[in-house]
Tab-separated table of C-alpha atoms and ligand atoms in Angstrom:
chain	number	residue	atom	x	y	z
A	25	UNK	CA	46.559	-40.938	-86.415
A	26	UNK	CA	46.093	-39.303	-83.036
A	27	UNK	CA	42.510	-40.792	-81.143
A	28	UNK	CA	39.720	-39.058	-80.088
A	29	UNK	CA	41.087	-38.700	-76.164
A	30	UNK	CA	43.900	-37.209	-77.550
A	31	UNK	CA	41.887	-34.642	-79.670
A	32	UNK	CA	40.302	-33.637	-76.754
A	33	UNK	CA	43.841	-33.313	-74.521
A	34	UNK	CA	44.690	-30.958	-77.563
A	35	UNK	CA	41.937	-28.888	-77.182
A	36	UNK	CA	42.149	-25.015	-76.356
A	37	UNK	CA	41.005	-24.091	-72.691
A	38	UNK	CA	42.626	-21.062	-71.396
A	39	UNK	CA	43.003	-17.955	-73.383
A	40	UNK	CA	46.607	-17.857	-73.370
A	41	UNK	CA	46.218	-21.511	-76.099
A	42	UNK	CA	44.073	-19.486	-78.015
A	43	UNK	CA	45.921	-15.993	-78.371
A	44	UNK	CA	48.203	-18.597	-80.085
A	45	UNK	CA	46.266	-18.612	-82.907
A	46	UNK	CA	44.203	-15.387	-82.930
A	47	UNK	CA	44.297	-12.179	-81.872
A	48	UNK	CA	42.117	-11.972	-78.664
A	49	UNK	CA	42.069	-9.958	-75.007
A	50	UNK	CA	43.347	-12.298	-72.677
A	51	UNK	CA	41.532	-10.189	-69.467
A	52	UNK	CA	38.301	-10.319	-70.902
A	53	UNK	CA	38.414	-13.791	-71.623
A	54	UNK	CA	39.676	-14.762	-68.415
A	55	UNK	CA	36.669	-12.970	-67.061
A	56	UNK	CA	34.081	-14.977	-68.886
A	57	UNK	CA	36.465	-18.472	-69.115
A	58	UNK	CA	36.162	-17.952	-64.940
A	59	UNK	CA	32.335	-18.530	-64.753
A	60	UNK	CA	31.639	-20.344	-67.737
A	61	UNK	CA	33.837	-22.791	-69.317
A	62	UNK	CA	35.997	-23.255	-72.860
A	63	UNK	CA	37.068	-25.486	-74.700
A	64	UNK	CA	37.361	-26.057	-78.708
A	65	UNK	CA	39.024	-29.048	-80.364
A	66	UNK	CA	41.291	-28.914	-82.798
A	67	UNK	CA	38.649	-29.968	-85.306
A	68	UNK	CA	36.193	-27.192	-84.576
A	69	UNK	CA	39.296	-24.675	-84.083
A	70	UNK	CA	40.398	-25.841	-87.842
A	71	UNK	CA	37.056	-24.504	-88.820
A	72	UNK	CA	37.012	-20.900	-87.668
A	73	UNK	CA	38.383	-18.302	-90.575
A	74	UNK	CA	38.288	-15.339	-89.002
A	75	UNK	CA	37.501	-13.539	-85.871
A	76	UNK	CA	33.548	-13.347	-84.865
A	77	UNK	CA	31.978	-15.606	-88.411
A	78	UNK	CA	29.649	-18.270	-87.589
A	79	UNK	CA	32.308	-21.669	-86.030
A	80	UNK	CA	33.757	-18.225	-83.843
A	81	UNK	CA	30.900	-16.960	-82.292
A	82	UNK	CA	29.432	-20.835	-81.858
A	83	UNK	CA	32.742	-21.673	-79.336
A	84	UNK	CA	34.727	-18.401	-78.568
A	85	UNK	CA	33.856	-16.795	-75.623
A	86	UNK	CA	32.161	-13.483	-75.491
A	87	UNK	CA	31.916	-10.264	-72.976
A	88	UNK	CA	28.487	-10.014	-73.340
A	89	UNK	CA	27.867	-13.520	-71.244
A	90	UNK	CA	28.422	-11.752	-68.533
A	91	UNK	CA	25.698	-8.615	-69.426
A	92	UNK	CA	23.086	-8.350	-66.620
A	93	UNK	CA	20.321	-9.835	-69.363
A	94	UNK	CA	17.430	-10.588	-66.888
A	95	UNK	CA	17.211	-13.645	-68.254
A	96	UNK	CA	17.091	-17.359	-66.729
A	97	UNK	CA	19.540	-19.514	-65.253
A	98	UNK	CA	17.225	-22.909	-65.265
A	99	UNK	CA	14.792	-21.129	-68.376
A	100	UNK	CA	12.919	-25.366	-68.980
A	101	UNK	CA	12.847	-25.621	-64.497
A	102	UNK	CA	14.529	-28.840	-65.059
A	103	UNK	CA	15.528	-28.745	-61.447
A	104	UNK	CA	12.160	-28.952	-60.355
A	105	UNK	CA	11.371	-31.336	-62.611
A	106	UNK	CA	14.321	-33.403	-61.427
A	107	UNK	CA	13.317	-36.885	-59.363
A	108	UNK	CA	16.643	-37.964	-59.107
A	109	UNK	CA	19.871	-35.430	-59.532
A	110	UNK	CA	21.005	-37.084	-62.999
A	111	UNK	CA	17.102	-37.317	-64.419
A	112	UNK	CA	14.285	-34.708	-65.338
A	113	UNK	CA	10.911	-36.271	-66.315
A	114	UNK	CA	8.771	-33.908	-67.693
A	115	UNK	CA	6.646	-35.622	-70.518
A	116	UNK	CA	5.205	-38.628	-68.622
A	117	UNK	CA	6.320	-41.758	-71.181
A	118	UNK	CA	10.004	-39.874	-71.763
A	119	UNK	CA	13.034	-39.090	-69.499
A	120	UNK	CA	15.718	-36.985	-70.374
A	121	UNK	CA	18.957	-38.643	-68.814
A	122	UNK	CA	21.854	-36.540	-68.122
A	123	UNK	CA	24.764	-39.285	-68.399
A	124	UNK	CA	27.818	-36.692	-68.795
A	125	UNK	CA	28.960	-33.648	-67.750
A	126	UNK	CA	31.280	-32.132	-69.529
A	127	UNK	CA	31.118	-32.026	-74.309
A	128	UNK	CA	34.069	-31.462	-76.656
A	129	UNK	CA	33.273	-28.230	-77.207
A	130	UNK	CA	31.148	-25.508	-75.129
A	131	UNK	CA	28.355	-23.934	-76.889
A	132	UNK	CA	28.475	-20.581	-76.114
A	133	UNK	CA	24.852	-20.653	-76.188
A	134	UNK	CA	24.372	-23.795	-74.312
A	135	UNK	CA	21.121	-23.751	-72.281
A	136	UNK	CA	22.563	-25.856	-69.729
A	137	UNK	CA	25.601	-23.424	-69.389
A	138	UNK	CA	24.685	-22.792	-65.682
A	139	UNK	CA	26.072	-26.528	-64.878
A	140	UNK	CA	27.813	-28.451	-68.382
A	141	UNK	CA	31.704	-28.413	-67.314
A	142	UNK	CA	31.205	-26.830	-63.846
A	143	UNK	CA	31.966	-29.069	-61.703
A	144	UNK	CA	28.205	-28.520	-60.110
A	145	UNK	CA	27.645	-30.883	-63.295
A	146	UNK	CA	30.539	-33.988	-62.017
A	147	UNK	CA	28.203	-36.943	-62.177
A	148	UNK	CA	29.045	-39.861	-60.220
A	149	UNK	CA	28.350	-43.860	-61.188
A	150	UNK	CA	26.093	-43.445	-58.285
A	151	UNK	CA	24.000	-40.533	-60.148
A	152	UNK	CA	23.508	-43.074	-62.952
A	153	UNK	CA	22.415	-45.876	-60.594
A	154	UNK	CA	19.939	-43.939	-59.208
A	155	UNK	CA	18.366	-42.848	-63.101
A	156	UNK	CA	18.601	-46.557	-64.240
A	157	UNK	CA	16.609	-47.271	-60.977
A	158	UNK	CA	14.050	-44.644	-61.639
A	159	UNK	CA	13.389	-45.441	-65.105
A	160	UNK	CA	13.168	-48.990	-64.243
A	161	UNK	CA	10.560	-48.092	-60.975
A	162	UNK	CA	8.904	-46.175	-63.657
A	163	UNK	CA	6.579	-48.182	-66.421
A	164	UNK	CA	4.908	-45.262	-68.212
A	165	UNK	CA	8.587	-44.033	-69.179
A	166	UNK	CA	8.849	-46.166	-72.711
A	167	UNK	CA	11.803	-43.369	-74.524
A	168	UNK	CA	15.546	-42.135	-72.833
A	169	UNK	CA	16.984	-39.980	-73.831
A	170	UNK	CA	20.597	-39.938	-72.882
A	171	UNK	CA	21.857	-35.962	-72.710
A	172	UNK	CA	24.003	-33.761	-70.689
A	173	UNK	CA	26.585	-32.866	-71.503
A	174	UNK	CA	27.300	-34.752	-73.972
A	175	UNK	CA	27.299	-39.017	-73.556
A	176	UNK	CA	29.921	-39.783	-75.714
A	177	UNK	CA	32.361	-38.410	-73.868
A	178	UNK	CA	31.394	-41.551	-71.942
A	179	UNK	CA	34.335	-44.173	-72.626
A	180	UNK	CA	32.117	-47.134	-74.661
A	181	UNK	CA	32.995	-49.773	-71.897
A	182	UNK	CA	31.065	-46.702	-69.380
A	183	UNK	CA	28.446	-45.802	-72.626
A	184	UNK	CA	27.734	-49.728	-73.436
A	185	UNK	CA	27.428	-50.885	-70.084
A	186	UNK	CA	25.162	-47.854	-69.310
A	187	UNK	CA	22.843	-48.665	-72.425
A	188	UNK	CA	23.499	-52.436	-71.424
A	189	UNK	CA	21.213	-51.382	-68.644
A	190	UNK	CA	18.652	-49.800	-69.922
A	191	UNK	CA	18.103	-52.993	-71.839
A	192	UNK	CA	17.287	-55.089	-69.518
A	193	UNK	CA	14.259	-53.200	-68.702
A	194	UNK	CA	11.538	-54.218	-70.677
A	195	UNK	CA	9.352	-50.720	-70.791
A	196	UNK	CA	11.960	-48.854	-71.916
A	197	UNK	CA	11.651	-49.078	-76.029
A	198	UNK	CA	13.421	-46.602	-77.241
A	199	UNK	CA	16.824	-44.596	-76.410
A	200	UNK	CA	18.107	-41.831	-77.845
A	201	UNK	CA	21.707	-40.053	-77.681
A	202	UNK	CA	22.082	-36.523	-78.057
A	203	UNK	CA	25.483	-35.797	-79.093
A	204	UNK	CA	27.390	-32.853	-80.713
A	205	UNK	CA	30.367	-34.710	-81.652
A	206	UNK	CA	29.811	-35.429	-85.200
A	207	UNK	CA	30.311	-32.193	-85.322
A	208	UNK	CA	33.057	-30.848	-82.545
A	209	UNK	CA	34.803	-34.011	-82.922
A	210	UNK	CA	33.889	-36.467	-85.425
A	211	UNK	CA	36.810	-38.772	-85.074
A	212	UNK	CA	35.173	-40.087	-81.809
A	213	UNK	CA	32.564	-42.339	-83.997
A	214	UNK	CA	35.432	-44.885	-84.580
A	215	UNK	CA	34.141	-47.977	-85.975
A	216	UNK	CA	33.973	-49.500	-82.303
A	217	UNK	CA	31.647	-46.890	-80.939
A	218	UNK	CA	29.718	-48.098	-84.302
A	219	UNK	CA	30.201	-51.505	-83.466
A	220	UNK	CA	29.103	-51.015	-79.430
A	221	UNK	CA	26.021	-49.286	-80.259
A	222	UNK	CA	24.424	-51.819	-83.149
A	223	UNK	CA	23.569	-54.140	-80.744
A	224	UNK	CA	20.980	-51.993	-78.348
A	225	UNK	CA	19.186	-51.118	-80.961
A	226	UNK	CA	16.471	-49.724	-82.005
A	227	UNK	CA	18.293	-46.963	-81.415
A	228	UNK	CA	18.301	-43.142	-82.251
A	229	UNK	CA	20.867	-40.224	-82.031
A	230	UNK	CA	20.362	-36.704	-82.585
A	231	UNK	CA	23.126	-34.493	-83.464
A	232	UNK	CA	23.563	-30.457	-83.627
A	233	UNK	CA	24.691	-28.246	-86.814
A	234	UNK	CA	23.576	-25.049	-86.630
A	235	UNK	CA	25.638	-23.512	-89.937
A	236	UNK	CA	26.583	-25.773	-93.632
A	237	UNK	CA	30.654	-24.877	-93.140
A	238	UNK	CA	29.926	-27.601	-89.982
A	239	UNK	CA	29.202	-30.116	-92.991
A	240	UNK	CA	33.514	-31.354	-92.890
A	241	UNK	CA	34.062	-34.347	-94.694
A	242	UNK	CA	35.210	-35.945	-91.224
A	243	UNK	CA	31.564	-34.289	-89.973
A	244	UNK	CA	29.965	-36.878	-93.167
A	245	UNK	CA	32.206	-39.754	-92.588
A	246	UNK	CA	31.218	-39.950	-88.893
A	247	UNK	CA	27.464	-40.025	-90.006
A	248	UNK	CA	27.870	-42.447	-92.463
A	249	UNK	CA	29.245	-44.483	-90.127
A	250	UNK	CA	26.467	-44.546	-88.124
A	251	UNK	CA	23.805	-44.439	-90.440
A	252	UNK	CA	25.666	-47.791	-92.065
A	253	UNK	CA	25.312	-48.946	-88.270
A	254	UNK	CA	21.253	-48.597	-88.793
A	255	UNK	CA	21.484	-45.973	-86.196
A	256	UNK	CA	18.305	-42.677	-87.554
A	257	UNK	CA	20.639	-39.622	-87.436
A	258	UNK	CA	18.245	-36.336	-86.605
A	259	UNK	CA	19.565	-33.294	-86.113
A	260	UNK	CA	18.452	-30.581	-83.903
A	261	UNK	CA	19.572	-26.853	-84.737
A	262	UNK	CA	19.269	-24.366	-82.688
A	263	UNK	CA	18.553	-20.740	-84.474
A	264	UNK	CA	21.402	-18.034	-83.981
A	265	UNK	CA	22.031	-14.505	-83.834
A	266	UNK	CA	24.351	-13.984	-86.351
A	267	UNK	CA	25.413	-17.530	-87.274
A	268	UNK	CA	21.958	-19.243	-89.004
A	269	UNK	CA	19.820	-16.694	-89.044
A	270	UNK	CA	18.869	-16.288	-92.801
A	271	UNK	CA	16.926	-18.436	-95.077
A	272	UNK	CA	19.935	-18.943	-97.484
A	273	UNK	CA	22.494	-19.673	-94.691
A	274	UNK	CA	19.574	-22.744	-93.031
A	275	UNK	CA	18.357	-24.094	-96.334
A	276	UNK	CA	22.038	-24.874	-97.569
A	277	UNK	CA	22.204	-26.282	-93.663
A	278	UNK	CA	18.879	-28.348	-94.374
A	279	UNK	CA	19.927	-29.962	-97.352
A	280	UNK	CA	23.585	-30.593	-96.168
A	281	UNK	CA	21.977	-32.545	-93.552
A	282	UNK	CA	19.583	-34.702	-95.967
A	283	UNK	CA	22.275	-35.241	-98.713
A	284	UNK	CA	24.170	-37.234	-95.669
A	285	UNK	CA	21.149	-39.458	-94.168
A	286	UNK	CA	20.711	-36.843	-91.492
A	287	UNK	CA	17.317	-35.880	-90.861
A	288	UNK	CA	16.573	-32.187	-89.665
A	289	UNK	CA	14.308	-32.832	-86.430
A	290	UNK	CA	13.817	-29.520	-84.380
A	291	UNK	CA	15.132	-25.912	-85.280
A	292	UNK	CA	14.664	-24.459	-81.407
A	293	UNK	CA	14.670	-21.161	-80.632
A	294	UNK	CA	16.918	-20.083	-78.314
A	295	UNK	CA	15.542	-20.401	-74.618
A	296	UNK	CA	16.182	-17.953	-72.257
A	297	UNK	CA	19.143	-19.136	-71.025
A	298	UNK	CA	21.159	-16.286	-68.896
A	299	UNK	CA	24.521	-15.527	-70.925
A	300	UNK	CA	22.766	-15.825	-74.013
A	301	UNK	CA	21.055	-12.464	-75.122
A	302	UNK	CA	23.723	-11.854	-77.730
A	303	UNK	CA	22.424	-15.421	-79.891
A	304	UNK	CA	18.384	-14.279	-79.690
A	305	UNK	CA	16.307	-13.579	-82.276
A	306	UNK	CA	13.150	-12.207	-83.217
A	307	UNK	CA	10.422	-15.319	-83.032
A	308	UNK	CA	8.805	-14.063	-86.752
A	309	UNK	CA	12.012	-14.069	-87.635
A	310	UNK	CA	11.697	-18.052	-87.559
A	311	UNK	CA	8.671	-17.305	-89.154
A	312	UNK	CA	10.205	-16.296	-92.157
A	313	UNK	CA	12.923	-19.036	-92.530
A	314	UNK	CA	9.784	-21.357	-92.275
A	315	UNK	CA	7.936	-19.464	-94.616
A	316	UNK	CA	10.743	-18.840	-96.747
A	317	UNK	CA	12.120	-22.837	-96.555
A	318	UNK	CA	8.411	-24.312	-97.602
A	319	UNK	CA	8.454	-24.504	-101.394
A	320	UNK	CA	12.639	-24.410	-101.494
A	321	UNK	CA	14.025	-27.357	-100.236
A	322	UNK	CA	12.522	-30.832	-100.072
A	323	UNK	CA	9.414	-31.123	-97.115
A	324	UNK	CA	12.172	-33.735	-95.575
A	325	UNK	CA	14.619	-31.169	-94.775
A	326	UNK	CA	12.534	-29.315	-93.185
A	327	UNK	CA	12.560	-29.112	-89.063
A	328	UNK	CA	9.940	-28.618	-87.130
A	329	UNK	CA	10.877	-24.694	-85.673
A	330	UNK	CA	9.707	-24.894	-81.612
A	331	UNK	CA	9.822	-23.407	-78.663
A	332	UNK	CA	10.329	-24.867	-75.254
A	333	UNK	CA	8.632	-22.809	-73.056
A	334	UNK	CA	9.943	-20.786	-69.937
A	335	UNK	CA	9.621	-23.344	-66.715
A	336	UNK	CA	9.356	-26.565	-68.410
A	337	UNK	CA	5.887	-25.884	-69.359
A	338	UNK	CA	7.266	-27.908	-72.559
A	339	UNK	CA	8.013	-28.107	-77.021
A	340	UNK	CA	5.310	-26.316	-79.320
A	341	UNK	CA	5.565	-26.494	-82.533
A	342	UNK	CA	5.310	-22.601	-84.371
A	343	UNK	CA	4.210	-22.639	-87.524
A	344	UNK	CA	3.712	-19.388	-90.858
A	345	UNK	CA	0.311	-18.375	-90.289
A	346	UNK	CA	-0.967	-20.143	-93.812
A	347	UNK	CA	-4.582	-19.807	-92.691
A	348	UNK	CA	-6.269	-16.404	-93.765
A	349	UNK	CA	-9.764	-16.287	-92.666
A	350	UNK	CA	-12.411	-19.425	-92.348
A	351	UNK	CA	-15.819	-20.237	-93.672
A	352	UNK	CA	-17.264	-21.930	-96.249
A	353	UNK	CA	-14.398	-21.209	-98.098
A	354	UNK	CA	-10.922	-20.678	-96.583
A	355	UNK	CA	-8.476	-18.556	-97.809
A	356	UNK	CA	-4.772	-19.890	-97.782
A	357	UNK	CA	-1.657	-18.049	-97.995
A	358	UNK	CA	0.801	-18.998	-100.540
A	359	UNK	CA	4.944	-19.545	-99.544
A	360	UNK	CA	5.043	-17.268	-102.459
A	361	UNK	CA	2.333	-14.354	-100.767
A	362	UNK	CA	-0.646	-14.892	-102.545
A	363	UNK	CA	-3.802	-16.096	-101.459
A	364	UNK	CA	-5.648	-19.012	-102.706
A	365	UNK	CA	-9.026	-19.901	-102.381
A	366	UNK	CA	-9.609	-23.350	-100.865
A	367	UNK	CA	-13.410	-24.906	-100.035
A	368	UNK	CA	-14.075	-26.456	-97.045
A	369	UNK	CA	-15.298	-29.010	-95.375
A	370	UNK	CA	-18.152	-31.761	-97.575
A	371	UNK	CA	-19.085	-31.939	-101.444
A	372	UNK	CA	-21.862	-28.743	-101.700
A	373	UNK	CA	-19.513	-26.233	-100.756
A	374	UNK	CA	-17.804	-27.577	-104.280
A	375	UNK	CA	-20.338	-27.677	-106.395
A	376	UNK	CA	-21.504	-24.398	-105.496
A	377	UNK	CA	-17.436	-22.808	-105.953
B	23	LIG	C1	12.814	-32.193	-75.206
B	23	LIG	C2	12.609	-32.771	-74.271
B	23	LIG	C3	12.676	-34.258	-74.460
B	23	LIG	C4	12.777	-35.041	-75.919
B	23	LIG	O1	10.713	-34.381	-76.309
B	23	LIG	P1	10.128	-34.610	-78.437
B	23	LIG	O2	9.623	-33.637	-78.493
B	23	LIG	O3	10.055	-36.182	-77.765
B	23	LIG	O4	11.831	-34.469	-79.073
B	23	LIG	C5	11.970	-35.152	-73.074
B	23	LIG	N1	12.238	-34.178	-72.123
B	23	LIG	C6	12.959	-33.142	-71.978
B	23	LIG	C7	12.665	-32.860	-71.173
B	23	LIG	C8	13.106	-32.616	-72.826
B	23	LIG	O5	13.465	-31.071	-72.883
B	24	LIG	S1	27.344	-29.856	-76.724
B	24	LIG	FE1	25.474	-29.632	-76.166
B	24	LIG	S2	25.456	-30.058	-73.842
B	24	LIG	FE2	27.031	-29.562	-74.278
B	24	LIG	S3	28.109	-27.453	-74.615
B	24	LIG	FE3	26.880	-27.533	-76.477
B	24	LIG	S4	24.950	-27.043	-76.188
B	24	LIG	FE4	25.502	-27.405	-74.278
């Protein structure tokens, strides 16, 4: 069996390599790759059935990325919320710690595509130490999210050392890891990695499945290993045009996740990131998908639909508007589109109704 390091080396990073598998326009692709790097792991490449399909759209560069789409380079104002280079501190009790600058596969819709995989995000051991020092001297922080890039790009040794240093900070209670590896490089989830991680509980891992075809036997095994190590698994999906902007696809994805012990956490409306406009859907569409899910799939499988507001204003949940009219009795729309009158407040309304 090939090691995960070897699989990474075997990944596709140039248009010429991709052209050996699919007919592509090498010149057009090269122009995009100069600005936003490409990497596709052998596992993820194997999930593509044809050009333009939902897996292809997520990993193969598109000329539309270079369109002048009036969107923002840093939509979440992360650069201004960074007290030290490697860390974003937006909510008092939580810190987003950017511990790796690269990923196994580069998602074309990535919010941090301005720097992920680019030299501007190469992280020195010094930058990591600055992040840990900041967390250690900021007692309000009790929840640290390791992100990047993908934290599982670090070797077991480096990651273990980092987790050990974080666990020495008494006010750090919860550590969360955000990783797309179960989807793109499932062989990264080795028994050795899981044995190391389980020493640092309470540990949560949020992964990133966007389409039911990403739920492969290999991904299932990776999630089972993590879950068996006692790691609570969540999932953050991005709502993407031409990938999962459809209630049937979305419910198949969410059911599949629950079936492998991964609890859907967030459904993200696309951020206003420069170079990702071709993935954006209307917010009404997200609301309609959510409405369709309610009553059709297990409540355990339904994520919160959130918009991360521009300028670093934070994540806000978006819900279908079920309440139509308030008063002594309120009118509530059912998921099927009917209206039901529900008595409001205490007992006297009930008796009158
Ligand atoms: C999303 C996010 C978090 C974590 O938010 P939760 O809603 O607790 O998952 C923390 N910091 C930043 C900067 C974030 O973008
Ligand atoms: S794995 Fe995450 S950080 Fe890496 S490219 Fe994809 S969305 Fe961006």
